[in-house]
Coordinates of C-alpha atoms in Angstrom, one line a residue:
Chain A
X1 CA -21.4 -20.4 -0.4
X2 CA -18.0 -22.2 0.3
X3 CA -17.6 -20.7 3.8
X4 CA -18.3 -22.7 7.0
X5 CA -19.6 -20.7 9.9
X6 CA -17.4 -21.2 13.0
X7 CA -19.2 -18.3 14.9
X8 CA -20.7 -15.0 14.1
X9 CA -17.4 -13.4 13.0
X10 CA -15.3 -16.4 11.9
X11 CA -15.8 -18.3 8.7
X12 CA -13.7 -21.1 7.5
X13 CA -12.8 -21.9 3.9
X14 CA -12.3 -25.6 3.9
X15 CA -9.2 -27.1 2.2
X16 CA -9.7 -28.0 -1.5
X17 CA -7.5 -28.6 -4.5
X18 CA -3.9 -27.4 -3.9
X19 CA -4.6 -25.6 -0.7
X20 CA -2.1 -26.7 2.0
X21 CA -4.3 -25.2 4.9
X22 CA -7.7 -24.0 5.1
X23 CA -8.8 -20.3 4.9
X24 CA -10.1 -18.2 7.8
X25 CA -12.0 -15.1 7.2
X26 CA -13.1 -12.5 9.8
X27 CA -16.4 -10.9 8.9
X28 CA -20.0 -10.3 9.6
X29 CA -22.5 -12.4 7.8
X30 CA -23.5 -9.3 5.9
X31 CA -19.9 -9.0 4.4
X32 CA -19.7 -12.5 3.1
X33 CA -21.6 -12.2 -0.2
X34 CA -19.2 -9.3 -1.1
X35 CA -16.2 -11.5 -0.3
X36 CA -17.6 -14.2 -2.6
X37 CA -18.5 -11.8 -5.4
X38 CA -15.2 -10.1 -5.3
X39 CA -13.2 -13.4 -5.4
X40 CA -11.7 -12.7 -2.0
X41 CA -12.4 -16.3 -1.3
X42 CA -10.6 -17.5 -4.4
X43 CA -7.5 -15.4 -3.3
X44 CA -7.5 -16.7 0.2
X45 CA -7.6 -20.2 -1.4
X46 CA -4.7 -19.2 -3.6
X47 CA -2.6 -17.9 -0.7
X48 CA -3.3 -21.3 1.1
X49 CA -1.2 -22.9 -1.7
X50 CA 2.0 -21.2 -0.6
X51 CA 4.6 -23.7 0.4
X52 CA 5.2 -23.8 4.2
X53 CA 2.1 -21.8 5.1
X54 CA 1.2 -22.5 8.6
X55 CA -2.3 -23.0 10.1
X56 CA -4.5 -20.8 8.0
X57 CA -4.6 -18.3 5.1
X58 CA -6.4 -15.4 6.8
X59 CA -8.5 -12.5 5.7
X60 CA -9.4 -9.5 7.9
X61 CA -12.9 -7.9 7.8
X62 CA -11.7 -5.1 5.4
X63 CA -10.4 -7.6 2.9
X64 CA -11.1 -6.9 -0.8
X65 CA -9.7 -8.1 -4.2
X66 CA -6.1 -7.4 -4.6
X67 CA -3.7 -9.0 -6.9
X68 CA -2.2 -12.4 -5.7
X69 CA -3.1 -11.8 -2.1
X70 CA -6.3 -10.0 -1.2
X71 CA -5.7 -6.6 0.5
X72 CA -6.5 -7.5 4.1
X73 CA -4.7 -10.9 3.7
X74 CA -2.4 -12.5 6.2
X75 CA -0.1 -15.5 5.7
X76 CA 2.6 -16.9 8.0
X77 CA 5.1 -19.3 6.4
X78 CA 7.8 -21.3 8.2
X79 CA 11.2 -19.4 8.3
X80 CA 12.9 -22.7 8.2
X81 CA 11.2 -24.4 5.2
X82 CA 8.6 -22.0 4.0
X83 CA 8.7 -19.2 1.3
X84 CA 8.7 -15.4 1.2
X85 CA 6.5 -13.8 -1.5
X86 CA 6.8 -10.1 -2.6
X87 CA 3.2 -10.3 -3.9
X88 CA 2.0 -11.1 -0.5
X89 CA 3.5 -7.7 0.8
X90 CA 2.4 -5.6 -2.1
X91 CA 4.2 -2.8 -4.0
X92 CA 3.8 0.0 -1.3
X93 CA 6.2 -1.6 1.1
X94 CA 5.6 -0.6 4.7
X95 CA 2.7 1.7 3.7
X96 CA 1.4 2.6 7.1
X97 CA -0.2 5.2 9.4
X98 CA 1.3 7.4 12.1
X99 CA -0.9 9.2 14.8
X100 CA 0.3 12.3 16.4
X101 CA -1.4 13.8 19.4
X102 CA -1.4 17.5 20.6
X103 CA -2.0 19.1 24.0
X104 CA -4.9 21.1 22.4
X105 CA -8.7 20.5 22.0
X106 CA -9.8 20.7 18.4
X107 CA -12.4 23.3 19.5
X108 CA -9.4 25.7 20.4
X109 CA -8.2 25.9 16.9
X110 CA -11.6 25.8 15.1
X111 CA -11.2 29.2 13.5
X112 CA -7.6 28.5 12.4
X113 CA -8.4 25.1 10.6
X114 CA -8.4 26.6 7.1
X115 CA -5.1 28.2 7.7
X116 CA -3.8 25.1 9.3
X117 CA -4.7 23.0 6.2
X118 CA -3.3 25.5 3.9
X119 CA 0.0 25.4 5.9
X120 CA 0.1 21.6 5.9
X121 CA -0.8 21.4 2.2
X122 CA 2.1 23.8 1.3
X123 CA 4.6 22.0 3.6
X124 CA 4.0 18.4 2.8
X125 CA 4.4 17.7 -1.1
X126 CA 1.4 15.5 -2.2
X127 CA 0.1 14.1 -5.5
X128 CA 1.4 12.2 -8.3
X129 CA 5.2 12.0 -8.6
X130 CA 5.6 14.8 -5.9
X131 CA 9.2 15.5 -4.9
X132 CA 10.2 16.3 -1.4
X133 CA 12.3 18.9 0.2
X134 CA 15.0 16.3 1.0
X135 CA 17.4 15.5 -1.8
X136 CA 19.7 12.7 -1.0
X137 CA 22.9 11.3 -2.7
X138 CA 23.1 7.6 -3.2
X139 CA 25.2 6.9 -0.3
X140 CA 23.0 8.9 2.0
X141 CA 20.0 7.0 0.8
X142 CA 21.8 3.8 1.7
X143 CA 21.9 5.2 5.2
X144 CA 18.2 5.8 5.2
X145 CA 17.7 2.2 4.0
X146 CA 19.6 1.1 7.1
X147 CA 18.4 3.5 9.8
X148 CA 14.8 4.4 8.8
X149 CA 13.1 7.0 11.0
X150 CA 16.4 7.1 13.2
X151 CA 18.2 8.6 10.2
X152 CA 15.6 11.3 9.9
X153 CA 15.9 12.2 13.6
X154 CA 19.6 12.1 13.4
X155 CA 19.5 14.6 10.6
X156 CA 17.2 17.0 12.5
X157 CA 13.8 15.9 11.0
X158 CA 12.1 15.4 14.3
X159 CA 12.7 14.9 18.0
X160 CA 14.5 12.1 19.8
X161 CA 11.2 11.2 21.5
X162 CA 9.5 10.6 18.1
X163 CA 11.3 7.2 18.1
X164 CA 10.0 5.9 21.4
X165 CA 6.6 4.9 20.1
X166 CA 7.2 3.6 16.6
X167 CA 7.3 0.0 15.6
X168 CA 10.8 -1.4 15.9
X169 CA 12.2 1.8 17.1
X170 CA 11.8 3.2 13.6
X171 CA 14.0 0.8 11.7
X172 CA 14.1 -2.9 10.8
X173 CA 17.4 -4.3 11.7
X174 CA 17.4 -6.9 8.9
X175 CA 17.6 -4.3 6.0
X176 CA 20.3 -4.8 3.6
X177 CA 21.1 -1.3 2.0
X178 CA 22.8 -2.8 -0.9
X179 CA 19.9 -4.8 -2.2
X180 CA 17.6 -2.2 -3.6
X181 CA 18.4 -1.8 -7.3
X182 CA 19.9 1.4 -8.8
X183 CA 16.4 2.2 -10.2
X184 CA 14.9 1.9 -6.6
X185 CA 17.7 4.1 -5.3
X186 CA 17.1 6.7 -8.1
X187 CA 13.3 6.8 -7.3
X188 CA 14.0 7.3 -3.5
X189 CA 16.4 10.1 -3.9
X190 CA 13.9 12.9 -4.1
X191 CA 10.8 11.4 -2.6
X192 CA 11.5 11.5 1.1
X193 CA 8.9 13.7 2.9
X194 CA 6.2 13.3 0.2
X195 CA 2.6 12.0 0.8
X196 CA 2.1 10.6 -2.7
X197 CA -1.3 10.0 -4.2
X198 CA -4.2 7.5 -4.4
X199 CA -5.5 6.7 -0.9
X200 CA -2.7 8.5 1.0
X201 CA -3.6 11.4 3.1
X202 CA -2.8 13.7 6.1
X203 CA -5.7 14.4 8.3
X204 CA -6.4 16.8 11.2
X205 CA -8.8 15.1 13.4
X206 CA -10.7 15.4 16.7
X207 CA -11.0 12.6 19.2
X208 CA -14.8 12.1 19.0
X209 CA -15.5 9.2 21.4
X210 CA -13.4 7.2 23.8
X211 CA -14.3 3.6 24.5
X212 CA -11.5 2.6 27.0
X213 CA -10.7 5.6 29.0
X214 CA -7.7 4.0 30.8
X215 CA -6.1 2.7 27.7
X216 CA -6.8 6.0 25.8
X217 CA -5.2 7.9 28.6
X218 CA -2.1 5.7 28.4
X219 CA -2.0 6.5 24.7
X220 CA -2.2 10.2 25.6
X221 CA -5.6 10.5 24.0
X222 CA -8.6 12.4 25.5
X223 CA -12.1 13.4 24.2
X224 CA -12.1 16.5 22.1
X225 CA -8.3 16.4 21.5
X226 CA -6.8 17.5 18.3
X227 CA -4.7 14.8 16.5
X228 CA -2.9 14.4 13.1
X229 CA -2.9 11.2 11.2
X230 CA -0.4 10.5 8.4
X231 CA -1.1 7.7 5.9
X232 CA 1.7 7.1 3.3
X233 CA 4.5 4.5 2.4
X234 CA 7.6 4.0 0.6
X235 CA 6.7 5.8 -2.5
X236 CA 8.3 4.9 -6.0
X237 CA 11.3 3.4 -4.1
X238 CA 9.2 0.7 -2.6
X239 CA 7.2 0.1 -5.8
X240 CA 10.5 -0.4 -7.7
X241 CA 11.9 -2.9 -5.1
X242 CA 8.7 -4.9 -5.2
X243 CA 8.6 -4.8 -9.1
X244 CA 12.2 -5.9 -9.4
X245 CA 11.9 -8.9 -7.1
X246 CA 8.4 -10.0 -8.6
X247 CA 10.3 -10.4 -11.9
X248 CA 13.3 -12.2 -10.4
X249 CA 11.1 -14.4 -8.3
X250 CA 9.2 -15.7 -11.4
X251 CA 12.4 -17.6 -12.3
X252 CA 13.2 -18.4 -8.7
X253 CA 9.8 -20.1 -8.3
X254 CA 10.6 -22.2 -11.4
X255 CA 14.1 -23.0 -10.0
X256 CA 12.7 -24.3 -6.8
X257 CA 9.8 -26.1 -8.6
X258 CA 7.1 -24.0 -7.0
X259 CA 3.9 -23.9 -8.8
X260 CA 1.1 -21.4 -7.9
X261 CA -2.4 -20.6 -9.1
X262 CA -1.5 -16.9 -9.4
X263 CA 1.9 -15.7 -10.8
X264 CA 1.6 -12.6 -8.5
X265 CA 2.2 -14.9 -5.5
X266 CA 5.6 -16.0 -7.0
X267 CA 8.0 -16.8 -4.2
X268 CA 11.3 -18.4 -3.1
X269 CA 12.3 -20.2 0.0
X270 CA 12.9 -17.7 2.7
X271 CA 16.4 -19.3 3.4
X272 CA 17.4 -19.3 -0.3
X273 CA 19.7 -16.6 -1.8
X274 CA 16.7 -15.1 -3.6
X275 CA 14.4 -15.1 -0.5
X276 CA 17.2 -13.5 1.6
X277 CA 17.9 -10.9 -1.1
X278 CA 14.2 -9.9 -1.3
X279 CA 13.9 -9.8 2.5
X280 CA 16.9 -7.5 2.9
X281 CA 15.6 -5.2 0.1
X282 CA 12.0 -5.1 1.5
X283 CA 13.3 -4.2 5.0
X284 CA 15.3 -1.4 3.3
X285 CA 12.2 -0.2 1.6
X286 CA 10.3 -0.4 4.9
X287 CA 12.9 1.8 6.6
X288 CA 12.5 4.3 3.7
X289 CA 8.7 4.4 4.4
X290 CA 9.5 4.9 8.2
X291 CA 11.9 7.8 7.4
X292 CA 9.3 9.3 5.0
X293 CA 6.6 9.4 7.8
X294 CA 9.2 10.9 10.2
X295 CA 10.1 13.6 7.8
X296 CA 6.5 14.4 7.2
X297 CA 6.1 14.6 10.9
X298 CA 8.8 17.3 11.1
X299 CA 7.3 19.2 8.2
X300 CA 3.8 19.1 9.8
X301 CA 5.1 20.2 13.1
X302 CA 6.9 23.2 11.6
X303 CA 3.8 24.1 9.5
X304 CA 1.3 23.9 12.6
X305 CA 3.9 26.0 14.6
X306 CA 4.1 28.7 12.0
X307 CA 0.4 29.2 12.0
X308 CA -0.4 29.0 15.7
X309 CA 2.8 30.5 16.9
X310 CA 3.3 28.0 19.7
X311 CA 4.3 24.4 20.4
X312 CA 1.2 22.2 20.1
X313 CA 3.0 19.4 22.0
X314 CA 2.9 17.3 18.9
X315 CA 3.9 13.8 20.0
X316 CA 3.8 10.4 18.2
X317 CA 1.2 8.1 19.7
X318 CA 2.3 5.2 17.3
X319 CA 3.5 4.3 13.8
X320 CA 2.3 1.1 12.2
X321 CA 2.9 -0.6 8.8
X322 CA 0.2 -2.6 7.1
X323 CA 2.2 -3.9 4.1
X324 CA 5.1 -5.9 5.3
X325 CA 6.6 -9.4 5.9
X326 CA 8.4 -9.9 9.3
X327 CA 10.1 -12.7 11.0
X328 CA 8.3 -13.3 14.3
X329 CA 8.1 -15.9 17.0
X330 CA 4.7 -17.3 17.5
X331 CA 3.4 -20.4 19.3
X332 CA 2.2 -23.2 17.0
X333 CA 0.9 -26.4 18.6
X334 CA 2.5 -25.5 21.9
X335 CA 5.9 -24.8 20.4
X336 CA 7.6 -21.5 19.5
X337 CA 8.3 -21.2 15.9
X338 CA 9.9 -18.6 13.7
X339 CA 7.4 -17.6 11.1
X340 CA 7.5 -15.1 8.1
X341 CA 4.3 -13.2 8.7
X342 CA 3.1 -11.6 5.5
X343 CA 0.6 -8.9 6.1
X344 CA -0.8 -7.1 3.0
X345 CA -3.3 -4.4 4.1
X346 CA -3.3 -5.7 7.7
X347 CA -2.0 -4.3 10.9
X348 CA 0.0 -5.7 13.9
X349 CA -2.2 -6.0 17.0
X350 CA 0.2 -7.3 19.6
X351 CA -1.2 -7.7 23.1
X352 CA 0.2 -6.6 26.5
X353 CA 3.5 -8.1 27.5
X354 CA 5.0 -8.7 24.0
X355 CA 8.5 -7.3 23.8
X356 CA 7.7 -5.7 20.4
X357 CA 5.3 -3.4 22.2
X358 CA 6.9 -0.1 23.2
X359 CA 7.6 0.1 27.0
X360 CA 5.1 2.8 27.6
X361 CA 2.2 0.7 26.2
X362 CA 3.4 -2.8 27.3
X363 CA 0.8 -3.1 30.1
X364 CA -2.2 -2.6 27.7
X365 CA -0.9 -3.8 24.2
X366 CA 0.0 -1.8 21.1
X367 CA -2.0 0.9 19.5
X368 CA -3.6 -0.2 16.3
X369 CA -4.4 2.7 13.9
X370 CA -7.3 2.1 11.6
X371 CA -7.9 5.0 9.2
X372 CA -11.3 5.5 7.5
X373 CA -12.1 7.2 4.2
X374 CA -12.4 10.8 3.9
X375 CA -15.3 12.2 5.7
X376 CA -15.7 9.1 7.9
X377 CA -14.2 8.0 11.2
X378 CA -10.8 6.6 12.0
X379 CA -10.1 4.5 14.9
X380 CA -7.5 3.7 17.6
X381 CA -7.7 0.0 18.8
X382 CA -5.5 -2.0 21.0
X383 CA -3.9 -5.4 20.4
X384 CA -5.3 -8.5 22.2
X385 CA -4.3 -12.1 23.3
X386 CA -6.9 -13.4 20.9
X387 CA -5.2 -11.8 18.0
X388 CA -1.9 -13.3 19.2
X389 CA -3.4 -16.8 19.3
X390 CA -5.5 -16.7 16.2
X391 CA -4.1 -14.2 13.6
X392 CA -0.5 -14.0 14.4
X393 CA -1.2 -10.8 16.2
X394 CA -3.0 -9.0 13.3
X395 CA -6.1 -7.1 12.7
X396 CA -7.7 -4.9 9.9
X397 CA -6.0 -1.9 8.4
X398 CA -8.7 0.4 7.2
X399 CA -12.1 0.7 5.7
X400 CA -11.4 -1.5 2.6
X401 CA -12.3 -0.5 -0.9
X402 CA -15.6 -1.5 -2.2
X403 CA -16.1 0.3 -5.5
X404 CA -13.6 0.6 -8.4
X405 CA -12.2 4.0 -9.3
X406 CA -14.1 4.0 -12.5
X407 CA -17.4 3.4 -10.7
X408 CA -16.5 6.1 -8.1
X409 CA -15.8 8.6 -10.9
X410 CA -19.2 7.8 -12.4
X411 CA -21.0 8.5 -9.2
X412 CA -19.0 11.4 -7.6
X413 CA -17.9 14.8 -8.9
X414 CA -14.7 16.0 -7.2
X415 CA -15.9 19.6 -6.8
X416 CA -19.3 18.5 -5.4
X417 CA -17.5 16.2 -2.9
X418 CA -15.2 19.0 -1.9
X419 CA -18.2 21.2 -1.2
X420 CA -20.1 18.4 0.6
X421 CA -17.2 17.8 2.9
X422 CA -16.9 21.5 3.6
X423 CA -20.5 21.4 4.7
X424 CA -19.7 18.7 7.1
X425 CA -17.0 20.8 8.6
X426 CA -14.1 19.0 6.8
X427 CA -11.6 21.3 5.1
X428 CA -10.0 19.5 2.0
X429 CA -6.9 20.5 0.2
X430 CA -5.8 18.5 -2.9
X431 CA -4.2 19.1 -6.3
X432 CA -6.6 16.6 -8.0
X433 CA -10.4 16.7 -7.9
X434 CA -10.4 13.6 -10.0
X435 CA -8.2 11.9 -7.4
X436 CA -10.6 13.2 -4.6
X437 CA -13.6 11.6 -6.5
X438 CA -11.8 8.3 -6.9
X439 CA -11.3 8.2 -3.1
X440 CA -14.8 9.2 -2.2
X441 CA -16.3 7.8 1.0
X442 CA -18.8 5.9 -0.8
X443 CA -16.0 3.9 -2.6
X444 CA -15.1 2.3 0.7
X445 CA -16.6 -0.1 3.2
X446 CA -18.1 1.3 6.4
X447 CA -15.0 1.5 8.6
X448 CA -17.2 1.4 11.7
X449 CA -18.6 -2.1 10.6
X450 CA -15.0 -3.3 9.9
X451 CA -13.9 -2.1 13.4
X452 CA -16.9 -3.6 15.0
X453 CA -16.1 -7.0 13.5
X454 CA -12.6 -6.7 14.8
X455 CA -13.8 -5.7 18.3
X456 CA -16.6 -8.3 18.5
X457 CA -14.4 -11.1 17.3
X458 CA -11.7 -10.1 19.8
X459 CA -8.7 -9.6 17.4
X460 CA -8.5 -6.0 18.7
X461 CA -10.5 -3.7 21.0
X462 CA -11.9 -0.3 20.5
X463 CA -10.1 2.5 22.3
X464 CA -11.1 5.8 20.5
X465 CA -12.9 7.1 17.4
X466 CA -11.7 10.3 15.7
X467 CA -13.6 12.3 13.1
X468 CA -11.8 14.4 10.5
X469 CA -11.8 18.2 10.3
X470 CA -9.2 18.7 7.7
X471 CA -7.7 16.5 4.9
X472 CA -4.7 16.8 2.6
X473 CA -5.4 14.4 -0.1
X474 CA -2.6 12.9 -2.1
Chain B
X1 CA -8.6 -5.1 -37.5
X2 CA -6.6 -2.3 -36.0
X3 CA -4.8 -2.2 -32.6
X4 CA -7.0 -0.9 -29.8
X5 CA -6.9 -0.7 -26.0
X6 CA -9.6 -0.5 -23.4
X7 CA -9.4 0.6 -19.7
X8 CA -11.5 -1.6 -17.6
X9 CA -12.5 -1.1 -13.9
X10 CA -11.2 -3.3 -11.1
X11 CA -12.1 -3.0 -7.4
X12 CA -8.8 -1.4 -6.4
X13 CA -6.9 -1.2 -9.5
X14 CA -7.2 -0.6 -13.3
X15 CA -7.2 -3.4 -16.0
X16 CA -5.8 -2.7 -19.3
X17 CA -7.1 -4.7 -22.3
X18 CA -5.1 -4.6 -25.6
X19 CA -6.2 -6.1 -29.0
X20 CA -4.0 -6.0 -32.1
X21 CA -3.5 -7.8 -35.4
X22 CA 0.3 -8.3 -35.0
X23 CA 3.1 -8.1 -32.4
X24 CA 4.5 -4.6 -33.4
X25 CA 1.1 -2.9 -33.1
X26 CA 0.3 -5.0 -30.0
X27 CA 3.3 -3.5 -28.2
X28 CA 2.5 0.0 -29.5
X29 CA -1.1 -0.2 -28.4
X30 CA -0.1 -1.4 -24.9
X31 CA 2.1 1.7 -24.6
X32 CA -0.7 3.9 -25.8
X33 CA -3.1 2.3 -23.2
X34 CA -0.7 3.0 -20.4
X35 CA -0.3 6.6 -21.4
X36 CA -4.1 6.9 -21.3
X37 CA -4.1 5.5 -17.8
X38 CA -1.7 8.2 -16.9
X39 CA -3.9 10.8 -18.7
X40 CA -1.1 11.5 -21.1
X41 CA -1.1 12.0 -24.8
X42 CA 1.8 11.4 -27.0
X43 CA 1.8 15.1 -27.9
X44 CA 4.6 16.8 -29.7
X45 CA 7.5 14.7 -30.9
X46 CA 10.4 14.4 -28.5
X47 CA 13.9 15.5 -29.3
X48 CA 15.6 12.3 -28.1
X49 CA 15.5 8.7 -29.2
X50 CA 15.8 5.9 -26.8
X51 CA 16.5 2.3 -28.0
X52 CA 15.1 -0.5 -25.9
X53 CA 15.1 -4.2 -26.1
X54 CA 12.4 -6.2 -24.1
X55 CA 12.7 -10.0 -23.9
X56 CA 11.0 -12.7 -21.8
X57 CA 10.2 -16.3 -21.5
X58 CA 6.7 -15.8 -22.4
X59 CA 4.6 -13.0 -24.0
X60 CA 3.2 -12.2 -20.5
X61 CA 6.8 -11.6 -19.3
X62 CA 7.5 -9.4 -22.3
X63 CA 4.3 -7.3 -21.8
X64 CA 5.1 -6.8 -18.0
X65 CA 8.7 -5.9 -18.8
X66 CA 7.6 -3.4 -21.5
X67 CA 5.0 -1.7 -19.3
X68 CA 7.4 -1.7 -16.3
X69 CA 10.0 0.1 -18.5
X70 CA 7.6 2.7 -19.5
X71 CA 6.4 3.1 -15.9
X72 CA 9.9 3.6 -14.8
X73 CA 10.5 6.2 -17.6
X74 CA 7.4 8.2 -16.8
X75 CA 7.3 7.9 -13.1
X76 CA 11.1 8.2 -12.3
X77 CA 12.5 10.1 -15.3
X78 CA 9.4 12.2 -16.3
X79 CA 10.1 11.0 -19.8
X80 CA 7.1 10.5 -22.1
X81 CA 7.2 8.6 -25.4
X82 CA 5.7 10.6 -28.2
X83 CA 6.3 8.0 -31.0
X84 CA 7.8 4.6 -31.4
X85 CA 9.1 2.3 -34.0
X86 CA 8.9 -1.4 -33.1
X87 CA 11.0 -3.9 -34.8
X88 CA 11.9 -7.6 -34.6
X89 CA 8.7 -8.1 -32.7
X90 CA 7.4 -11.5 -31.5
X91 CA 5.9 -13.2 -28.6
X92 CA 9.2 -13.4 -26.8
X93 CA 10.6 -9.9 -27.4
X94 CA 11.2 -6.9 -29.6
X95 CA 13.3 -3.9 -30.0
X96 CA 12.0 -0.3 -30.0
X97 CA 13.2 3.2 -30.8
X98 CA 11.2 5.6 -28.7
X99 CA 11.0 9.3 -29.5
X100 CA 10.8 10.9 -26.1
X101 CA 10.4 14.2 -24.4
X102 CA 11.3 14.9 -20.7
X103 CA 9.3 17.4 -18.8
X104 CA 10.2 18.9 -15.5
X105 CA 6.6 19.2 -14.4
X106 CA 4.7 16.3 -15.8
X107 CA 1.0 16.4 -15.2
X108 CA -0.3 13.0 -14.5
X109 CA -3.9 12.0 -13.6
X110 CA -2.8 9.2 -11.5
X111 CA 0.3 7.4 -10.3
X112 CA 0.8 3.8 -11.7
X113 CA 2.8 1.7 -9.3
X114 CA 3.3 -1.4 -11.6
X115 CA 2.1 -3.7 -14.1
X116 CA 1.1 -6.9 -12.2
X117 CA 1.1 -10.6 -13.0
X118 CA -2.3 -11.1 -11.4
X119 CA -4.8 -12.2 -13.9
X120 CA -2.3 -11.5 -16.8
X121 CA -3.1 -13.2 -19.9
X122 CA -1.8 -12.9 -23.5
X123 CA -3.7 -14.9 -26.1
X124 CA -2.4 -15.0 -29.6
X125 CA -3.5 -16.7 -32.8
X126 CA -2.5 -16.1 -36.5
X127 CA -4.8 -13.0 -36.9
X128 CA -5.2 -11.6 -33.4
X129 CA -3.4 -10.9 -30.2
X130 CA -5.4 -10.1 -27.0
X131 CA -4.1 -9.3 -23.5
X132 CA -5.3 -8.1 -20.1
X133 CA -3.0 -6.8 -17.5
X134 CA -3.9 -5.3 -14.2
X135 CA -2.1 -2.0 -13.3
X136 CA -1.6 -1.2 -9.6
X137 CA -2.7 2.4 -9.3

């Protein structure tokens, strides 16, 4: 094995070949053989070849084989003389998670859960190529690119308070609405307010366990509480932005004399015209994703109200992206430096005191949302100083896939899984039993082991665990 | 040999393998493989003809461009190729006339986000072309 043990949760991949920095993997010893077998180590090494990469090529405990960069990978490059890479962000730009709390205990609505799930399934379009209730002209979509979730609230899709506890106030200010191509615009025009397919979902959950009562209370969470978790991203619009720039960056990489072991990592200097064009377009795509989760929040709020006939006090706990590159200031060797932090399947975990953390949470740190697979737990964690020092303020984003879709289909029947989850007290609504089987819990790593590795290594701390009671599967 | 494709498992995604004796059948088989990943069959002949030209600096670039074009047609336009004539085909490009049909409610087994460059390879000799491309699904 190529990893060198630093402690029980930190494993270094020493520099070799064209690597500009070493790799650093956060994992338990038990996870490591899988990392080797799945070529996560190779991909961490490939990422370490990016020009201008600073300190380490990182992998979180949920890392698995992706394309170019592993899912669960993190790379910070110098904003002055480093590169930006669309492949180190991924196709689903700003795919992320939003947690909403209610004033109710889950037990209070137990009998109504089937009707609640029917209402959510009907209200929030899901599945392959789903079209949403919002139809936008090209000019209006450019406004979404610029204003993100703020556009949605301005248009009546939500409440002003929804924007208080979301990353960046709901919009990245560096978005350039003219950068997404006509095709990206076309693909975004009818997909706002849709969940999509694959591992995207909307879950009703119960807060099953609280680990840090004070922090949980500050986040508005209490034991037994009914909460709603939304997992989706920028849909076809984001895929198209990434696809367009991956192709243009192939020639940009040649132009700037950049040679990489994996073409999916193609890149351009951040300060170059090509780098700036991608960054502006990516931020626009990220804002589309934030608007998407905001519109879904509105649709869900209406649906739940229709069933229960009363306001549930549905409020945003937090909204985090896990596929993004952001320019951030971090301390490197005692000096503050501007870095392009690429996170692909990895979540911000900023600690107390950081200006990026919403005022309401600044005394404890930002909430970190780690969704599990269907039928398993999801977690709320909190950001830490250790994360800030070691991982550019980053932690894991989810359970991490362990089994291919083909393997999952061989092992699991969609109908059988649906019934099994029902027996566990989880109501599932989906258009695709095949899709359900592909996303079976057994296809994923144990989210609790991933979270435990994050907690014990100190890159985030456990605050609460939720268990699902209803799932809308995309 | 005749042109064939295979869909291979990958941890997160799907790998499409294409083998063909010549470039025209290679591009046709790649399209058929993509339709299979979507769970689509060419079906009845479409009423419209689309003319496309795919070019690139390498066979890998052409393959990604071709699949990306089809992903856009299917994902954004709900337009499915039902037949295709490929001409002037070589490792650096081809032209195609696609018979297509557009369906308002297209039933797809899965969403394909993109054809990726990761692990992409196209190997060609005088009698055979073989390619592997990973699709992000």
